[in-house]
Coordinates of C-alpha atoms and ligand atoms in Angstrom, one line a residue:
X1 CA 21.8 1.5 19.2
X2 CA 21.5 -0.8 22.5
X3 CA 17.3 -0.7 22.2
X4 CA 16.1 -0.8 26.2
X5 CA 12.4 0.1 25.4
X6 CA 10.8 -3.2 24.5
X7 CA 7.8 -2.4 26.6
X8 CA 7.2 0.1 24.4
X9 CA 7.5 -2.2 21.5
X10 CA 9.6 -5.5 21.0
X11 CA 11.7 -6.0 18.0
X12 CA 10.3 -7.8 15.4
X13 CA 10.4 -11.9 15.7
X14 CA 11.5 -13.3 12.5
X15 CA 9.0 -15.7 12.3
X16 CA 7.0 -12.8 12.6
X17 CA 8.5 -11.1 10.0
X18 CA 8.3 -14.3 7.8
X19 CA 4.4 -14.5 8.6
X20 CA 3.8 -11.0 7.4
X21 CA 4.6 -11.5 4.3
X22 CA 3.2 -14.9 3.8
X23 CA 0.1 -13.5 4.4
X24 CA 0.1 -10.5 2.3
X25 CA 1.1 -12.9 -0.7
X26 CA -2.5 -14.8 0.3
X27 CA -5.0 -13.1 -2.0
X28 CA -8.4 -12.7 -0.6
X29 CA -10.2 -11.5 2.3
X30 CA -11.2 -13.8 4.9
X31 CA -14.8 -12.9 4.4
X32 CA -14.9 -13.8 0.9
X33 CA -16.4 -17.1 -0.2
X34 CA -14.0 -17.9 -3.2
X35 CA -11.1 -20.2 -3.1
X36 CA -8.6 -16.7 -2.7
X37 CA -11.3 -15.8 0.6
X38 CA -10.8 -19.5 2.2
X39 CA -6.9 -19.1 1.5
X40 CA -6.9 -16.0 3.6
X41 CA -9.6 -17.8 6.1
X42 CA -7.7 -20.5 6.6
X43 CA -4.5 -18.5 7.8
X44 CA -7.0 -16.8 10.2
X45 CA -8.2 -19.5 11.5
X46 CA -4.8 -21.2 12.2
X47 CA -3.9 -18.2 13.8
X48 CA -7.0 -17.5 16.4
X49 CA -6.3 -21.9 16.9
X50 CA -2.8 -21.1 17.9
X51 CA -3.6 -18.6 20.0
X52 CA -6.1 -20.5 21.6
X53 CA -3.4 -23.0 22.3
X54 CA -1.5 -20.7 23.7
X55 CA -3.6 -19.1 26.0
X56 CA -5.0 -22.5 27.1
X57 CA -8.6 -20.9 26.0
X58 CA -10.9 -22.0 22.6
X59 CA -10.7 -21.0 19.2
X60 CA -14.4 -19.5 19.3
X61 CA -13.3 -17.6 22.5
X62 CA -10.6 -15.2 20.8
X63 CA -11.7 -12.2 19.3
X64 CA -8.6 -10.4 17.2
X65 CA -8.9 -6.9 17.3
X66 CA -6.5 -4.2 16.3
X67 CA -4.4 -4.2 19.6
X68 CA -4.8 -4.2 23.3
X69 CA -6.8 -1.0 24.1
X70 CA -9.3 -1.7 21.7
X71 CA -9.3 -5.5 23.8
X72 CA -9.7 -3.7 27.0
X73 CA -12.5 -1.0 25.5
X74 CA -14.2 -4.5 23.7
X75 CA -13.7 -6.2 27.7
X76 CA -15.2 -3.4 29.5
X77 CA -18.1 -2.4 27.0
X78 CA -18.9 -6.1 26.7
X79 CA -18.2 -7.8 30.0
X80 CA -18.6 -4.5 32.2
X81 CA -22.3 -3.5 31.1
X82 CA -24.6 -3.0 34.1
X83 CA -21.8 -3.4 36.5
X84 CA -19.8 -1.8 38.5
X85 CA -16.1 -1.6 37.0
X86 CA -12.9 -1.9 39.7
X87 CA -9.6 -0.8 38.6
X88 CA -6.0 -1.0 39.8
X89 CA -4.6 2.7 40.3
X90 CA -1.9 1.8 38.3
X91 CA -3.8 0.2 35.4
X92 CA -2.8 1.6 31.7
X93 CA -4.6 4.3 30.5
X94 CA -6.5 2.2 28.0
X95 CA -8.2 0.9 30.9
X96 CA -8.5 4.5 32.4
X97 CA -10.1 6.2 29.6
X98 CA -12.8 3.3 28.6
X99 CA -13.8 3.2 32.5
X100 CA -13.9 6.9 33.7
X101 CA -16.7 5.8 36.6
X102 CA -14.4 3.5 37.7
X103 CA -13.7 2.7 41.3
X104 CA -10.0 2.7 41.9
X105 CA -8.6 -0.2 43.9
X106 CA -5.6 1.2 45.6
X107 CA -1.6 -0.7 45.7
X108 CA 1.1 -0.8 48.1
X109 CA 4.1 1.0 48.1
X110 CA 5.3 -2.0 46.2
X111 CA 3.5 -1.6 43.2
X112 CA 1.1 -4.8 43.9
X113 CA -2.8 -4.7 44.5
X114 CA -3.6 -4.5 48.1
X115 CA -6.0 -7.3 48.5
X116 CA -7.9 -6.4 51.7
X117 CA -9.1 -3.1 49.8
X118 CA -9.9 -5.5 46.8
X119 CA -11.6 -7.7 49.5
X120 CA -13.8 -4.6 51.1
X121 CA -15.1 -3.5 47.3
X122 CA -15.9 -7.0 46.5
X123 CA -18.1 -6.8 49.3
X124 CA -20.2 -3.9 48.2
X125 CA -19.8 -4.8 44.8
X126 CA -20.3 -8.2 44.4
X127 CA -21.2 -8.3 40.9
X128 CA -18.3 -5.8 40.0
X129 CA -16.2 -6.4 36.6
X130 CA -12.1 -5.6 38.0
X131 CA -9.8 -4.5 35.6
X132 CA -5.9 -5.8 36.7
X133 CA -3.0 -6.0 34.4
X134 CA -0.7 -9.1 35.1
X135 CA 2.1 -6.9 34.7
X136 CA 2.5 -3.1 34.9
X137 CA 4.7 -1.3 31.8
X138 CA 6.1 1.1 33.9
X139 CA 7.8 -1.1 36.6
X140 CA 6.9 -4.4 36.2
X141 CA 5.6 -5.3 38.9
X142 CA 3.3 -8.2 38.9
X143 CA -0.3 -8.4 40.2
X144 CA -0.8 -11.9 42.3
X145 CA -3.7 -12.3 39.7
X146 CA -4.6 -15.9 40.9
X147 CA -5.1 -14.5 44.3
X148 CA -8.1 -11.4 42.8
X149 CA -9.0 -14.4 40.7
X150 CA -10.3 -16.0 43.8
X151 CA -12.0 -13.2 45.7
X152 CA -13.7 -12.3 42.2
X153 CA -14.9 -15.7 41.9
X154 CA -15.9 -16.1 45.8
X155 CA -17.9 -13.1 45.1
X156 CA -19.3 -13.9 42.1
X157 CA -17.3 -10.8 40.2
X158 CA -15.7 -11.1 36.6
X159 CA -11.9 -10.7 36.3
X160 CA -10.5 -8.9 33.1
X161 CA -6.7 -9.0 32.9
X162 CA -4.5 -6.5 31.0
X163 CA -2.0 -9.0 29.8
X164 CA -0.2 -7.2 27.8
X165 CA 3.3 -7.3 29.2
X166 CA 3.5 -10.7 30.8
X167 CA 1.9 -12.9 27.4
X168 CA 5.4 -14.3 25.8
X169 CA 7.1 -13.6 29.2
X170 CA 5.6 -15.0 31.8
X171 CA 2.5 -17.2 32.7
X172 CA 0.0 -17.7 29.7
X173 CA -2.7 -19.4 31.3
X174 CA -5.1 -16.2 32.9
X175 CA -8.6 -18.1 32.0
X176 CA -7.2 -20.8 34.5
X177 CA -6.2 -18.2 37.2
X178 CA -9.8 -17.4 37.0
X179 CA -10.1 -14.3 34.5
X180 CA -13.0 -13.7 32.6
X181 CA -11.2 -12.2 29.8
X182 CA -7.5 -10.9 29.1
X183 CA -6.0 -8.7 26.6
X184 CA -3.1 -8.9 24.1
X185 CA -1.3 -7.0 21.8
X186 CA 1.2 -8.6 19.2
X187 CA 3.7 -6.1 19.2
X188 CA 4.5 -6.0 22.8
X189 CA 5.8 -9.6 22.2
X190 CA 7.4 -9.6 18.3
X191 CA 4.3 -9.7 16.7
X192 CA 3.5 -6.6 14.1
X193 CA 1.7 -3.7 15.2
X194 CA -1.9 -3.3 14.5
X195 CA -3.5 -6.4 16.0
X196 CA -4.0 -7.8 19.5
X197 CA -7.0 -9.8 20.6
X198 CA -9.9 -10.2 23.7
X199 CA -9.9 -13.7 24.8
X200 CA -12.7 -14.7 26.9
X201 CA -13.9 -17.7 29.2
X202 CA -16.2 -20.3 27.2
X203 CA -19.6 -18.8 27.1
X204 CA -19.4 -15.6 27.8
X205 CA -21.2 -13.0 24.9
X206 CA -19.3 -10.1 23.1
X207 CA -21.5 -7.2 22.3
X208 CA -19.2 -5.3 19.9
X209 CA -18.0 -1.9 19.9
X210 CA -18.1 -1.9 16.3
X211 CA -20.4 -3.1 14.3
X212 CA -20.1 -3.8 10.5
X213 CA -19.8 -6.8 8.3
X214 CA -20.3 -9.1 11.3
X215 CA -16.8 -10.3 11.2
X216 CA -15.3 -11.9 14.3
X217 CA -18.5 -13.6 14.8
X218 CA -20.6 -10.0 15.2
X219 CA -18.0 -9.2 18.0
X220 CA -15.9 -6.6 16.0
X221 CA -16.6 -5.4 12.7
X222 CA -14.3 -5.0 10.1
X223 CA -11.8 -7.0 7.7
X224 CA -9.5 -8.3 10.3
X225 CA -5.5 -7.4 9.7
X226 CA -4.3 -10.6 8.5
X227 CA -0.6 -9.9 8.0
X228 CA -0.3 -8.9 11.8
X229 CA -2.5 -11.4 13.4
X230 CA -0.3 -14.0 11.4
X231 CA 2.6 -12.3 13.0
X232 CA 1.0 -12.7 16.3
X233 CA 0.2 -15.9 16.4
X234 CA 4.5 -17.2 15.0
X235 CA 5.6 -14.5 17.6
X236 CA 3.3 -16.0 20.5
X237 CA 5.3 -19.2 19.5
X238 CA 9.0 -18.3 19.7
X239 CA 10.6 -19.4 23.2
X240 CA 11.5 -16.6 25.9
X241 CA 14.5 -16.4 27.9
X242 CA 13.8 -15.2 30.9
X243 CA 16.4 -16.0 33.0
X244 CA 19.2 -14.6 30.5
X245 CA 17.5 -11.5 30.3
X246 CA 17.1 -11.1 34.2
X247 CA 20.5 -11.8 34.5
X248 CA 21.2 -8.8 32.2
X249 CA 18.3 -7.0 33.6
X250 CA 19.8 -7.4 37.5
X251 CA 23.2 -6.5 35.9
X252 CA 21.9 -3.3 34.9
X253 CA 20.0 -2.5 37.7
X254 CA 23.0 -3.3 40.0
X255 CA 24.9 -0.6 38.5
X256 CA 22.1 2.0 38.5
X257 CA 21.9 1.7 42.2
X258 CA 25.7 2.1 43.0
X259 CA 25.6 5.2 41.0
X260 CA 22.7 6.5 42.8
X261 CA 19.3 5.4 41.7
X262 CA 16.1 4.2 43.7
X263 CA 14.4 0.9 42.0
X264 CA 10.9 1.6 42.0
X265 CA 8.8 -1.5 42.9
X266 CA 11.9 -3.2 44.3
X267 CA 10.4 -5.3 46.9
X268 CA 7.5 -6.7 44.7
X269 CA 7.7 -9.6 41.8
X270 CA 8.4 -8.0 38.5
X271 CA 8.4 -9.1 35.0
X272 CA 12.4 -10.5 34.0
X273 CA 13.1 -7.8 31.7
X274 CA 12.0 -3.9 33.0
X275 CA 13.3 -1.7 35.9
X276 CA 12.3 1.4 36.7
X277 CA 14.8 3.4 38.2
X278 CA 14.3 6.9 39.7
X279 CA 17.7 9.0 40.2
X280 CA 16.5 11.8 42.3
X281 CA 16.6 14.9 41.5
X282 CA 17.6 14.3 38.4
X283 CA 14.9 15.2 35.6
X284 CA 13.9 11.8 33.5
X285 CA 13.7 13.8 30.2
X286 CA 17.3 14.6 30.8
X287 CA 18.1 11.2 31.7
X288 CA 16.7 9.7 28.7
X289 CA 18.3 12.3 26.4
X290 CA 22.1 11.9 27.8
X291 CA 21.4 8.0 27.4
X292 CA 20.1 8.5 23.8
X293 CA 22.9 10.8 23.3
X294 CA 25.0 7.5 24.4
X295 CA 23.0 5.7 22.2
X296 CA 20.7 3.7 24.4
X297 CA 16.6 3.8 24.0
X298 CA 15.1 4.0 27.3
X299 CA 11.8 5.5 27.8
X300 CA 10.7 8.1 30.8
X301 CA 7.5 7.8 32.5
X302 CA 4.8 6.5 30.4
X303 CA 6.3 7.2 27.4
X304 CA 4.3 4.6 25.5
X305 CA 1.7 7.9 25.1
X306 CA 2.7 9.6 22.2
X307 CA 6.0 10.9 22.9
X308 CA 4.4 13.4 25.9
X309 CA 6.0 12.8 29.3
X310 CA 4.2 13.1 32.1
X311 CA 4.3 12.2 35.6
X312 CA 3.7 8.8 36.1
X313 CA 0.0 7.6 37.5
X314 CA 1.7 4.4 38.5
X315 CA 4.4 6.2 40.4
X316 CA 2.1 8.4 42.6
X317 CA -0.3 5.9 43.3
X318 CA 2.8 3.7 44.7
X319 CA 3.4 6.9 46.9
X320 CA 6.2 8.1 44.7
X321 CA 5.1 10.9 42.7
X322 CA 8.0 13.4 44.1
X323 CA 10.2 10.9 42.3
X324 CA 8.0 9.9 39.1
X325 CA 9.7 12.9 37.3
X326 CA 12.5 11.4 38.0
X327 CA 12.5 8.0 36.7
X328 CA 13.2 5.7 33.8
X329 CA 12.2 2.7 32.4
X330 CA 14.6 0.6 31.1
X331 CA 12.7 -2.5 29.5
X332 CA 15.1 -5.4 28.0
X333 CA 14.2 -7.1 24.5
X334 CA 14.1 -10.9 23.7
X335 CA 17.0 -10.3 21.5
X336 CA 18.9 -8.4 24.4
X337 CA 23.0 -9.3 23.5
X338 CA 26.0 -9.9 25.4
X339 CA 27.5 -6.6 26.4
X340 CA 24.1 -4.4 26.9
X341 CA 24.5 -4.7 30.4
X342 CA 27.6 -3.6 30.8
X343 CA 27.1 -0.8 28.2
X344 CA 24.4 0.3 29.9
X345 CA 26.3 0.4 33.6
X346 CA 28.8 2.6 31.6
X347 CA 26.7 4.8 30.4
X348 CA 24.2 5.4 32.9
X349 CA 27.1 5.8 35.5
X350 CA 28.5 8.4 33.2
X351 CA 25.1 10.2 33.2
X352 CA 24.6 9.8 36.7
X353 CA 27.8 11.6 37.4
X354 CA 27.2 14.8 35.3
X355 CA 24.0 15.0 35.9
X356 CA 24.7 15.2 40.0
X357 CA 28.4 17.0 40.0
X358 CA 26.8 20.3 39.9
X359 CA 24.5 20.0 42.7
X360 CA 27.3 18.3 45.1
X361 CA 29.3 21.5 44.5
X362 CA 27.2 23.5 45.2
X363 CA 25.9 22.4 48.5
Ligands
LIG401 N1 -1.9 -2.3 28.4 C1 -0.6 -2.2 28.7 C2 -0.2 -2.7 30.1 C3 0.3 -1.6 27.8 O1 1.6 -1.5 28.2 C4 -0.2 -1.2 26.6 C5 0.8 -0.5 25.6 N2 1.6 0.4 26.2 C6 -1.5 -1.3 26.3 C7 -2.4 -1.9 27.2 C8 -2.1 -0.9 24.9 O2 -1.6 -1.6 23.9 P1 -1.7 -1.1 22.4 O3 -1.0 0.3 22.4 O4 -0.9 -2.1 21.6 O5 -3.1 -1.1 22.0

């Protein structure tokens, strides 16, 4: 199978892999006191300091939790009390759903936050807490997050940051660009599924969603997943190639377009490895089941919602929704291999063809 759908998931790092299952060979919960407890305490704590390293933030400041939309639920409770919450119109729906009130800050046809909006809310909301991913999982398309970092902080605002597609891509350091906060999840970069983590500025307080045994510091209850934060942490360590994967990434999109499809986002800065391509008139769900039939994994619209496709938020708040029916994402893994591209041109050509014979002979 050529696996396109690694903002879905990403395949498993080794190191990753090999940190599982160290860590379920530790005896002990990190909560317990006995020499098996500190065993499985220690490993924590190496992982939250690696993180921390990472992420240029503190040890103390990263909260693991069990993946990104509990960090953004964690963000907003905690850092979004008693204010009023902003939000990108093409945020994920884990933002969406943990911030219903929330006053949408509108894009441009490019994908990317328009700034004078952000500017005008600031003003009425100067205390506000905005929500902006660094990278959206539909098109990639980056936010300029050091540029809302600077109005939020002019207005004395907090800046959360969805992170969850640029962390082991692109730029790690989102405290510095001014966020408050930013989320991660460890199996959007080769970590295991099941833990991600809230990383906050120094000093600010986490009121928890859930309460329990006080573990994280009182910030989130509950015996923390060891095996995948220990994959998180190797995986947030393993080097990126992000100009190999463009390469293969503009190879494929190259292709799309000479057999007929529209790259949404095109203008805007984007993440190395996704495209989302919109053949019109051509239904995605057919699209992604000719490619699968080919034996490619691509995903339509946002997929990553329990197999349901529906039209893409992101899409019509870019002024696309006649095409977000329409569209793919095709989102390149770390391990991508020689070949894919071309594979993929093949294929998608092939698809493109059948699926718009009919129509031309009938008009
Ligand atoms: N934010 C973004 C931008 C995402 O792409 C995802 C996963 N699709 C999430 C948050 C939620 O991550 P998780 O499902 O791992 O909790």
């Amino acid at each position: 199978m050529l696996y396109l759908d690694a903002n879905a998931t990403e395949p498993v790092r080794p190191a990753a892999r090999e940190a599982v299952l160290a860590a379920m060979d530790t005896l002990g919960n990190p909560s317990s006191t006995h020499a098996a407890g500190r065993a499985a305490r220690k490993l924590l704590e190496e992982a939250r300091e690696a993180v921390a390293r990472h992420c240029h933030a503190r040890a103390q400041d990263v909260v693991f939790t069990s993946g990104a939309t509990e960090a953004n639920a964690l963000a907003i409770h905690a850092l979004g009390a008693g204010r009023v919450v902003l939000i990108g119109t093409t945020e994920h729906d884990s933002i969406r759903a943990a911030a219903p009130e929330a006053v949408p800050v509108p894009v441009s046809a490019d994908g990317t936050l328009d700034l004078a909006a952000l500017e005008t809310l600031l003003a009425m909301h100067p205390d506000a807490l905005l929500c902006l991913m660094a990278a959206n999982n539909e098109t990639g398309v980056l936010h300029d997050i050091a540029a809302a970092g600077r109005l939020c902080a002019a207005h004395g605002a907090r800046l959360h940051v969805d992170a969850v597609q640029a962390i082991g891509r692109c730029n790690q350091d989102w405290l510095g660009l001014g966020a408050s906060s930013f989320a991660l999840s460890g199996h959007k970069f080769g970590g295991a599924m099941g833990a991600g983590a809230l990383v906050t500025a120094k000093g600010l307080e986490i009121r928890p969603l859930m309460r329990g045994g006080g573990q994280e510091m009182g910030r989130r209850g509950g015996t923390p997943p060891l095996p995948a934060i220990a994959a998180l942490a190797a995986a947030l360590a393993e080097p990126y190639e992000a100009e190999r994967i463009a390469a293969h990434r503009d190879a494929m999109e190259r292709a799309a377009i000479a057999a007929g499809a529209v790259v949404m986002g095109a203008g805007a800065a984007r993440l190395p490895n996704t495209v989302c391509l919109a053949l019109p008139g051509v239904r995605a769900d057919a699209q992604l089941i000719a490619l699968d039939m080919a034996g490619i994994a691509v995903s339509a619209g946002a997929a990553c919602s329990s197999g349901k496709v529906t039209a893409s938020h992101v899409l019509a708040a870019m002024g696309q929704g006649a095409l977000a029916g329409q569209a793919i994402r095709v989102s390149l893994p770390w391990n991508v291999e020689e070949g894919a591209a071309e594979r993929f041109a093949a294929a998608y050509a092939a698809m493109a063809k059948r699926a718009l014979r009919p129509r031309a002979a009938l008009a």
